[in-house]
Amino acid sequence: MPRARAAASVNGVTARPATAAPVDPAAPGDPAAQARTAAPATASTPATPTARARTADDADWLRPRPTRTQVRNDVLLAVVLFAGTFLSTLLYRTAGFWEDPSPLWLAMLWCAGMALPLAARRVVPEIVALVLTAVFFAGAVAQLAEPLFSNIDLFIAIYTVGAWSRRRRWALITRVLIVVTMLVWLFWGLIIASNVPDHLPELSREADGGIVSPYVAFALINIVTNLLYFGGAWYFGDTAFRSARSRASLEQRTAELAAERERSRAQAVELERLRIARELHDVVAHHVSVIGVQAGAARRVLARDPEAAAASLTAIESSAREAIAELHGLLGTLRHGDSDVAEAAVSDVSTVTGPTEAVARGFADLAALADATTDAGVPTGFRVIGEPSDAGALVGLTAYRIAQEALTNVRKHAGAGATADLRVRWSEASVEVEVTDTGLGRATVIGGAGAPAAGGGLGQAGMRERVAAVGGELELGPRHRGGYLVRATLPLRRADAAASAAPQTRASRPDVSQPDASQSDASQGVQA
């Protein structure tokens, strides 16, 4: 076998020791750099429907198909490698690398076969790698293969199979087939050449005092170089694929977190909207109800009892100022975004005629609330049972608002001649606020367009939301002996509520009161 032909047949990776320098084993660094420039481009690649069906954490994740920009870059890369391969071929021909070179037009055709298929390397990587392997073989046999750019072309093709193949089993089969074929070809050439004395005669087959003979050393260099070459292409390809999958997983989790943040933001806005609506309803409904009742009373007695009419007008003035002050406190809370205690802030209007400083409503204001209801025309008794204990501002505000809404409903729905009772029962773990009346009662609760399915209007919906916020339980509905009951049980410690089940609301039923508690309180009498 001629020396030039034999040297080129050893996979084109290592040429003759004296006439052609072997390819630098660091050549895999070029395709690795290509991986670093090509792989990140997939981060912005929109996944196909098939890829979206699998998450990036799945073992059978499919890498998204290349974008038009990536395909365009591959076309440019193929053209550049074709020019480099053809120029290198001309230089090797001029240097006399082959003893009997093939025609130039055939060399150009071979260079095109080694480089131009790389334009589709990310689209059909397995086919491109097999085509380049076959063209490489043909060039070695026809004395066309130059050992520089042709090896770079083949390295990129094998690397792309590992980095971009969407069928991982086929990627494994393709690379195993190529590597095994190349290594068999290499070993076969080395074995045949070892029995041909005319091949590389300057390399002795005898070990002249060394560990191995010069020819065996030459063969080992070829074997190690090829193992590094194919192993590098395999390793860098798989690393690029794992990197792309990790990047896709990170992007997917980032998108999920962004969507969760958006949902949380929307929920926070909705909850805040409901809270504002609940606060406005509690303030406006209560005071407007009082103003309406007092205005009607003043109109009826204005001619015959001016003093009573004046008292009603004074109550109207007081209620209006209180409503304005509470709205002022609410708007101040919204403007400054204070804490839960500030959210409970309303105004103390007992001694002022203008804007007041916000203070927290709570259990201490329930007696005044019962007196205000009595002044509005509904005799209301107030009683505290048990020893009061410390309760948070939120629990105090919740108790006050529930009692306020319940007494407002009494004035609106109980009818003429009705009376009401407001009781506060303290225990070690909870406090119970109960409002009952002796009015007509309602078999069903009539609500507005936004009334909840459980029945009741916006006021009852607000009571449910407040009780749920502190982990309590709400009972409301008509009593079998007449009248209506609203009872809220509020835990004094939020941890106790968290250990219990979800907040419950007992819907309207013939009698939701507890006879033992109500009857025992009734037997003790009601202080008006």
XYZ file of C-alpha atoms in Angstrom:
528
model
C 0.000 0.000 0.000
C 1.521 3.384 -0.865
C 2.634 5.417 2.049
C 0.348 8.410 1.372
C -2.696 6.182 0.872
C -1.987 4.238 4.059
C -1.496 7.371 6.101
C -4.780 8.860 4.924
C -6.631 5.623 5.583
C -6.028 5.797 9.320
C -9.310 7.739 9.777
C -7.619 10.872 8.526
C -6.946 11.810 12.111
C -3.211 11.197 12.155
C -1.109 11.614 9.036
C 2.455 10.474 8.362
C 4.832 11.412 11.170
C 7.287 13.159 8.839
C 5.109 14.804 6.173
C 1.815 15.761 7.817
C 1.121 16.905 11.333
C -1.687 15.118 13.135
C -4.820 16.997 14.020
C -4.526 18.688 17.373
C -6.452 16.671 19.976
C -7.764 20.012 21.177
C -9.794 20.274 17.972
C -12.910 19.163 19.857
C -12.748 22.582 21.455
C -13.994 24.136 18.216
C -17.211 22.134 18.123
C -17.567 22.724 21.843
C -17.410 26.437 21.160
C -20.012 25.854 18.492
C -22.145 24.171 21.163
C -21.787 27.179 23.421
C -22.924 29.508 20.648
C -25.642 27.316 19.213
C -27.251 25.738 22.269
C -28.226 28.938 24.126
C -30.234 30.052 21.135
C -32.789 27.425 22.035
C -33.701 29.237 25.207
C -36.057 31.523 23.299
C -37.313 28.822 20.973
C -41.063 28.355 21.264
C -41.832 24.731 21.986
C -43.909 22.750 19.566
C -47.196 21.221 20.741
C -45.451 17.897 21.149
C -42.709 19.442 23.274
C -45.234 21.261 25.427
C -46.918 17.960 26.197
C -43.805 16.939 28.133
C -42.257 18.971 30.875
C -38.543 19.648 30.953
C -38.208 17.400 34.002
C -39.481 14.341 32.108
C -36.982 11.727 30.987
C -38.544 11.689 27.488
C -38.331 15.463 27.069
C -38.134 16.562 23.449
C -35.853 19.419 22.573
C -37.705 22.127 20.649
C -37.048 22.213 16.946
C -34.528 24.782 15.671
C -35.758 28.241 14.810
C -35.337 29.881 11.448
C -32.456 31.925 12.808
C -30.656 28.783 13.963
C -31.180 27.094 10.600
C -29.894 30.232 8.874
C -26.803 30.169 11.073
C -26.243 26.497 10.204
C -26.392 27.321 6.490
C -23.772 30.025 7.001
C -21.629 27.589 9.014
C -21.864 24.980 6.248
C -20.745 27.497 3.626
C -17.778 28.608 5.747
C -16.726 24.996 6.419
C -17.028 24.174 2.731
C -14.691 27.042 1.886
C -12.268 25.966 4.609
C -12.363 22.297 3.570
C -11.777 23.127 -0.093
C -8.915 25.542 0.707
C -7.297 22.951 2.972
C -7.630 20.338 0.220
C -5.840 22.645 -2.241
C -3.014 23.219 0.242
C -2.582 19.495 0.865
C -2.531 18.812 -2.879
C 0.100 21.507 -3.376
C 2.215 20.043 -0.554
C 2.125 16.623 -2.267
C 0.192 14.891 0.475
C -1.135 12.332 -2.058
C 1.060 10.521 -4.518
C -1.741 10.177 -7.062
C -4.429 12.793 -6.242
C -7.878 12.659 -7.797
C -9.165 15.331 -10.193
C -9.835 18.749 -8.734
C -13.529 18.724 -9.650
C -13.952 15.474 -7.722
C -12.144 16.990 -4.731
C -14.537 19.973 -4.831
C -17.506 17.615 -4.957
C -16.152 15.705 -1.980
C -15.638 18.940 -0.020
C -19.267 19.879 -0.708
C -20.401 16.472 0.561
C -18.373 16.902 3.759
C -19.555 20.407 4.626
C -22.843 21.416 3.008
C -25.038 18.738 4.695
C -24.257 20.492 7.981
C -26.826 23.112 6.975
C -29.480 20.618 8.144
C -27.553 19.315 11.147
C -30.173 20.421 13.730
C -33.133 19.361 11.602
C -32.076 15.770 10.817
C -28.877 15.215 12.833
C -28.784 11.412 12.467
C -29.008 11.522 8.664
C -26.380 14.269 8.418
C -23.942 12.315 10.603
C -24.380 9.119 8.556
C -23.956 11.021 5.268
C -20.751 12.686 6.427
C -19.384 9.351 7.652
C -19.986 7.764 4.248
C -18.448 10.736 2.414
C -15.428 10.591 4.735
C -14.892 6.925 3.875
C -15.188 7.641 0.175
C -12.667 10.472 0.368
C -10.142 8.304 2.198
C -10.429 5.545 -0.386
C -10.188 7.976 -3.345
C -7.295 9.940 -1.828
C -9.462 13.053 -1.413
C -9.684 13.368 2.376
C -7.621 16.129 3.955
C -7.058 15.486 7.695
C -7.998 18.929 9.031
C -11.402 20.412 8.134
C -12.893 17.051 7.244
C -12.366 15.915 10.848
C -13.922 19.157 12.118
C -16.955 18.564 9.878
C -17.391 15.007 11.149
C -16.906 16.091 14.776
C -19.676 18.694 14.483
C -21.993 16.129 12.901
C -21.472 13.572 15.683
C -21.743 16.280 18.342
C -25.041 17.508 16.886
C -26.547 14.018 17.087
C -26.055 14.064 20.858
C -27.077 17.695 21.292
C -30.112 17.995 19.002
C -31.541 14.560 18.306
C -35.186 14.394 19.381
C -35.093 10.586 19.353
C -32.560 9.611 21.964
C -32.589 5.911 21.119
C -31.778 6.663 17.491
C -29.092 9.097 18.614
C -27.436 6.328 20.633
C -27.680 3.801 17.785
C -26.316 6.287 15.234
C -23.297 7.249 17.299
C -22.508 3.663 18.270
C -22.643 2.642 14.596
C -20.340 5.477 13.519
C -17.804 5.017 16.308
C -17.647 1.243 16.005
C -17.260 1.456 12.224
C -14.464 4.009 12.480
C -12.597 2.067 15.165
C -12.904 -1.213 13.232
C -11.562 0.565 10.154
C -8.688 1.998 12.199
C -7.722 -1.339 13.799
C -8.023 -3.150 10.498
C -5.706 -0.637 8.801
C -3.167 -0.850 11.589
C -3.159 -4.656 11.585
C -2.807 -4.877 7.810
C -0.084 -2.233 7.731
C 1.889 -4.010 10.446
C 2.376 -6.968 8.093
C 3.487 -4.810 5.169
C 7.176 -3.934 5.573
C 7.009 -1.336 2.766
C 4.415 0.666 4.705
C 6.077 3.264 6.900
C 9.507 1.586 6.661
C 10.991 4.271 8.933
C 8.918 2.812 11.787
C 10.568 -0.377 12.959
C 8.375 -3.279 14.005
C 11.002 -4.367 16.560
C 11.373 -2.933 20.057
C 14.991 -1.781 20.027
C 15.478 -1.497 23.750
C 12.242 0.447 24.260
C 8.983 -0.538 25.888
C 7.261 -1.017 22.536
C 8.322 -0.810 18.922
C 8.050 2.517 17.055
C 5.177 1.171 14.959
C 3.222 0.056 18.038
C 3.778 3.525 19.538
C 2.437 5.045 16.313
C -0.598 2.747 16.482
C -1.273 3.642 20.136
C -1.123 7.358 19.278
C -3.731 6.788 16.562
C -5.981 4.795 18.916
C -5.803 7.337 21.760
C -6.356 10.253 19.360
C -9.440 8.624 17.852
C -10.843 7.714 21.264
C -10.438 11.317 22.405
C -11.945 12.550 19.147
C -15.107 10.429 19.226
C -15.379 10.520 23.026
C -15.215 14.314 22.971
C -17.928 14.595 20.331
C -20.123 12.183 22.323
C -19.527 13.893 25.660
C -20.006 17.462 24.457
C -23.173 16.498 22.588
C -24.791 14.873 25.610
C -23.690 17.770 27.820
C -25.301 20.267 25.453
C -28.555 18.258 25.512
C -28.615 18.122 29.317
C -27.864 21.831 29.469
C -30.763 22.581 27.115
C -33.112 20.446 29.207
C -32.011 22.164 32.431
C -32.474 25.533 30.772
C -35.946 24.595 29.574
C -36.854 23.348 33.060
C -35.697 26.630 34.569
C -37.677 28.636 32.019
C -40.762 26.505 32.665
C -40.509 27.008 36.421
C -39.898 30.722 35.924
C -43.035 30.944 33.791
C -45.020 28.998 36.395
C -43.777 31.303 39.150
C -44.673 34.354 37.072
C -48.159 32.956 36.451
C -48.531 32.158 40.151
C -47.448 35.684 41.049
C -50.001 37.063 38.621
C -52.727 34.859 40.100
C -51.712 35.890 43.617
C -51.753 39.539 42.610
C -55.210 39.172 41.070
C -56.457 37.348 44.173
C -54.991 40.031 46.434
C -56.715 42.734 44.399
C -59.999 40.832 44.547
C -59.717 40.265 48.299
C -58.901 43.914 48.855
C -61.867 44.928 46.699
C -64.148 42.700 48.748
C -62.708 44.049 51.997
C -63.310 47.645 50.906
C -66.849 46.787 49.794
C -67.499 45.081 53.132
C -66.192 48.035 55.142
C -68.200 50.543 53.093
C -71.333 48.440 53.443
C -70.948 48.164 57.223
C -70.384 51.891 57.638
C -72.958 53.190 55.152
C -75.757 50.665 55.777
C -75.706 51.113 59.549
C -75.642 54.879 59.645
C -77.998 55.426 56.728
C -80.467 53.060 58.405
C -80.281 55.079 61.627
C -80.639 58.338 59.711
C -83.694 57.002 57.859
C -85.434 55.863 61.034
C -84.711 59.104 62.896
C -85.741 61.249 59.933
C -89.068 59.429 59.746
C -89.628 59.869 63.472
C -88.800 63.574 63.270
C -91.215 64.065 60.390
C -94.067 62.434 62.294
C -93.629 64.376 65.552
C -92.328 67.672 64.211
C -95.675 69.505 64.525
C -96.864 68.204 67.897
C -93.585 67.484 69.725
C -90.730 69.756 68.631
C -88.442 68.507 71.404
C -88.739 64.879 70.211
C -88.148 66.032 66.660
C -85.072 67.943 67.798
C -83.779 64.814 69.536
C -84.249 62.831 66.335
C -82.433 65.500 64.326
C -79.604 65.436 66.867
C -79.338 61.652 66.401
C -79.281 62.172 62.633
C -76.474 64.721 62.986
C -74.477 62.422 65.258
C -74.927 59.425 62.988
C -73.941 61.435 59.926
C -70.790 62.722 61.617
C -69.919 59.215 62.754
C -70.385 57.861 59.239
C -68.170 60.614 57.789
C -65.516 59.995 60.422
C -65.524 56.224 59.825
C -65.250 56.772 56.072
C -62.388 59.172 56.748
C -60.599 56.491 58.773
C -61.219 53.882 56.069
C -59.871 56.112 53.314
C -56.844 56.923 55.455
C -56.148 53.210 55.845
C -56.393 52.674 52.094
C -54.109 55.619 51.398
C -51.356 54.689 53.853
C -51.685 50.882 53.821
C -51.383 50.345 57.542
C -51.462 47.083 59.469
C -54.442 45.025 60.563
C -54.925 47.302 63.524
C -55.122 50.289 61.228
C -57.597 48.411 59.068
C -59.791 48.228 62.174
C -59.505 51.960 62.715
C -62.696 53.985 62.784
C -63.552 57.271 64.428
C -64.558 58.288 67.915
C -67.177 60.974 67.413
C -68.465 61.296 70.941
C -67.000 64.736 71.510
C -65.996 66.125 68.118
C -67.645 68.066 65.331
C -65.058 67.605 62.569
C -62.557 65.019 61.308
C -61.337 62.823 64.133
C -58.403 60.657 64.935
C -58.980 57.006 64.101
C -59.299 54.545 66.971
C -60.099 50.849 66.944
C -63.663 49.642 67.411
C -64.063 46.607 69.623
C -65.900 44.996 72.517
C -65.872 48.229 74.544
C -68.112 49.870 71.914
C -70.856 47.219 71.937
C -72.779 48.843 74.800
C -72.880 52.150 72.935
C -74.009 50.284 69.837
C -76.924 48.746 71.760
C -77.862 52.170 73.150
C -77.768 53.681 69.656
C -80.132 50.972 68.423
C -82.477 51.688 71.332
C -82.390 55.393 70.483
C -83.244 54.465 66.895
C -86.549 52.951 68.059
C -85.687 49.288 68.707
C -85.294 48.563 72.429
C -82.080 46.588 72.713
C -80.704 44.820 75.767
C -76.993 44.232 76.295
C -75.434 41.598 78.518
C -71.905 40.275 79.045
C -71.611 36.697 80.312
C -68.311 35.393 81.624
C -65.041 37.100 82.393
C -63.708 39.200 79.487
C -60.170 38.376 78.387
C -57.677 39.891 76.020
C -58.647 39.621 72.367
C -56.863 40.897 69.306
C -57.910 44.063 67.501
C -59.098 42.040 64.523
C -61.347 39.861 66.721
C -62.724 42.954 68.431
C -63.454 44.672 65.143
C -65.070 41.506 63.777
C -67.353 41.224 66.809
C -68.321 44.886 66.550
C -69.081 44.738 62.815
C -71.153 41.566 63.152
C -73.206 43.075 65.976
C -73.558 46.314 64.006
C -74.779 44.516 60.867
C -77.153 42.281 62.846
C -78.734 45.227 64.663
C -79.023 47.139 61.393
C -80.949 44.198 59.940
C -83.184 44.190 63.016
C -84.166 47.826 62.376
C -84.767 47.110 58.707
C -86.625 43.776 58.864
C -87.906 43.018 62.384
C -90.992 45.217 62.088
C -92.795 47.538 64.505
C -92.729 46.675 68.197
C -89.744 44.340 67.942
C -87.030 44.219 70.568
C -83.452 42.939 70.332
C -80.873 41.394 72.624
C -77.099 41.639 72.264
C -75.115 39.112 74.315
C -71.370 38.552 74.605
C -70.291 35.204 76.094
C -66.655 34.781 77.071
C -64.873 31.456 77.496
C -61.240 30.447 77.780
C -60.774 29.724 74.091
C -63.404 31.840 72.323
C -65.908 34.648 72.547
C -69.471 34.411 71.293
C -71.444 37.394 70.002
C -75.191 36.786 69.717
C -77.941 39.091 68.455
C -81.582 37.978 68.658
C -84.826 39.817 68.059
C -88.547 39.246 68.597
C -89.549 40.469 65.154
C -91.258 38.720 62.281
C -88.231 36.750 61.158
C -87.686 35.545 57.590
C -88.023 32.046 56.194
C -85.636 33.010 53.450
C -83.090 35.768 53.134
C -83.505 38.044 50.157
C -80.199 39.103 48.605
C -79.096 41.339 45.782
C -77.633 40.379 42.440
C -74.324 39.499 44.035
C -75.754 37.552 46.949
C -73.999 34.283 47.755
C -75.550 30.953 47.062
C -75.872 30.220 50.758
C -78.550 32.920 51.006
C -78.578 36.390 52.501
C -77.659 39.802 51.189
C -74.368 41.632 51.077
C -74.420 42.187 54.854
C -74.644 38.482 55.624
C -71.972 37.780 53.022
C -69.751 40.286 54.815
C -70.405 38.596 58.158
C -69.428 35.228 56.697
C -66.211 36.664 55.282
C -65.258 38.338 58.554
C -65.868 35.196 60.601
C -63.942 33.082 58.094
C -61.007 35.519 58.305
C -60.527 34.785 62.018
C -61.333 31.062 61.766
C -64.667 31.244 63.568
C -68.161 29.884 63.069
C -71.334 31.758 62.143
C -74.944 30.733 62.774
C -77.871 32.712 61.400
C -81.512 32.070 60.619
C -85.080 32.384 61.960
C -86.037 30.918 65.361
C -89.026 28.601 65.757
C -90.537 30.790 68.475
C -90.233 33.908 66.309
C -87.563 36.395 65.534
C -84.111 35.947 64.096
C -80.751 34.812 65.431
C -77.184 35.788 64.529
C -74.464 34.051 66.538
C -70.741 34.288 65.815
C -68.169 32.218 67.706
C -64.701 33.762 67.397
C -61.512 32.047 68.639
C -59.341 34.170 70.882
C -56.145 32.548 69.553
C -55.666 32.043 65.822
C -53.699 28.840 66.437
C -56.827 27.255 67.885
C -58.710 28.142 64.742
C -55.977 26.769 62.513
C -56.125 23.430 64.311
C -59.832 23.169 63.702
C -61.618 22.525 60.458
C -62.345 25.188 57.856
C -64.632 28.017 59.004
C -68.248 26.935 58.950
C -71.516 28.782 58.414
C -74.763 27.180 59.458
C -77.368 28.090 56.889
C -80.911 29.177 57.633
C -83.087 26.473 59.170
C -86.238 26.404 61.294
C -84.262 26.952 64.514
C -80.511 27.488 64.626
C -80.352 28.711 68.194
C -79.076 26.568 71.003
C -81.937 26.257 73.499
C -79.698 25.649 76.481
C -77.641 28.836 76.005
C -80.439 31.118 74.845
C -82.986 29.942 77.394
C -80.530 30.230 80.259
C -79.760 33.806 79.211
C -83.458 34.608 78.826
C -84.174 33.265 82.307
C -81.684 35.754 83.726
C -83.529 38.644 82.073
C -82.383 41.308 79.657
C -81.209 44.684 80.811
C -82.475 47.384 78.451
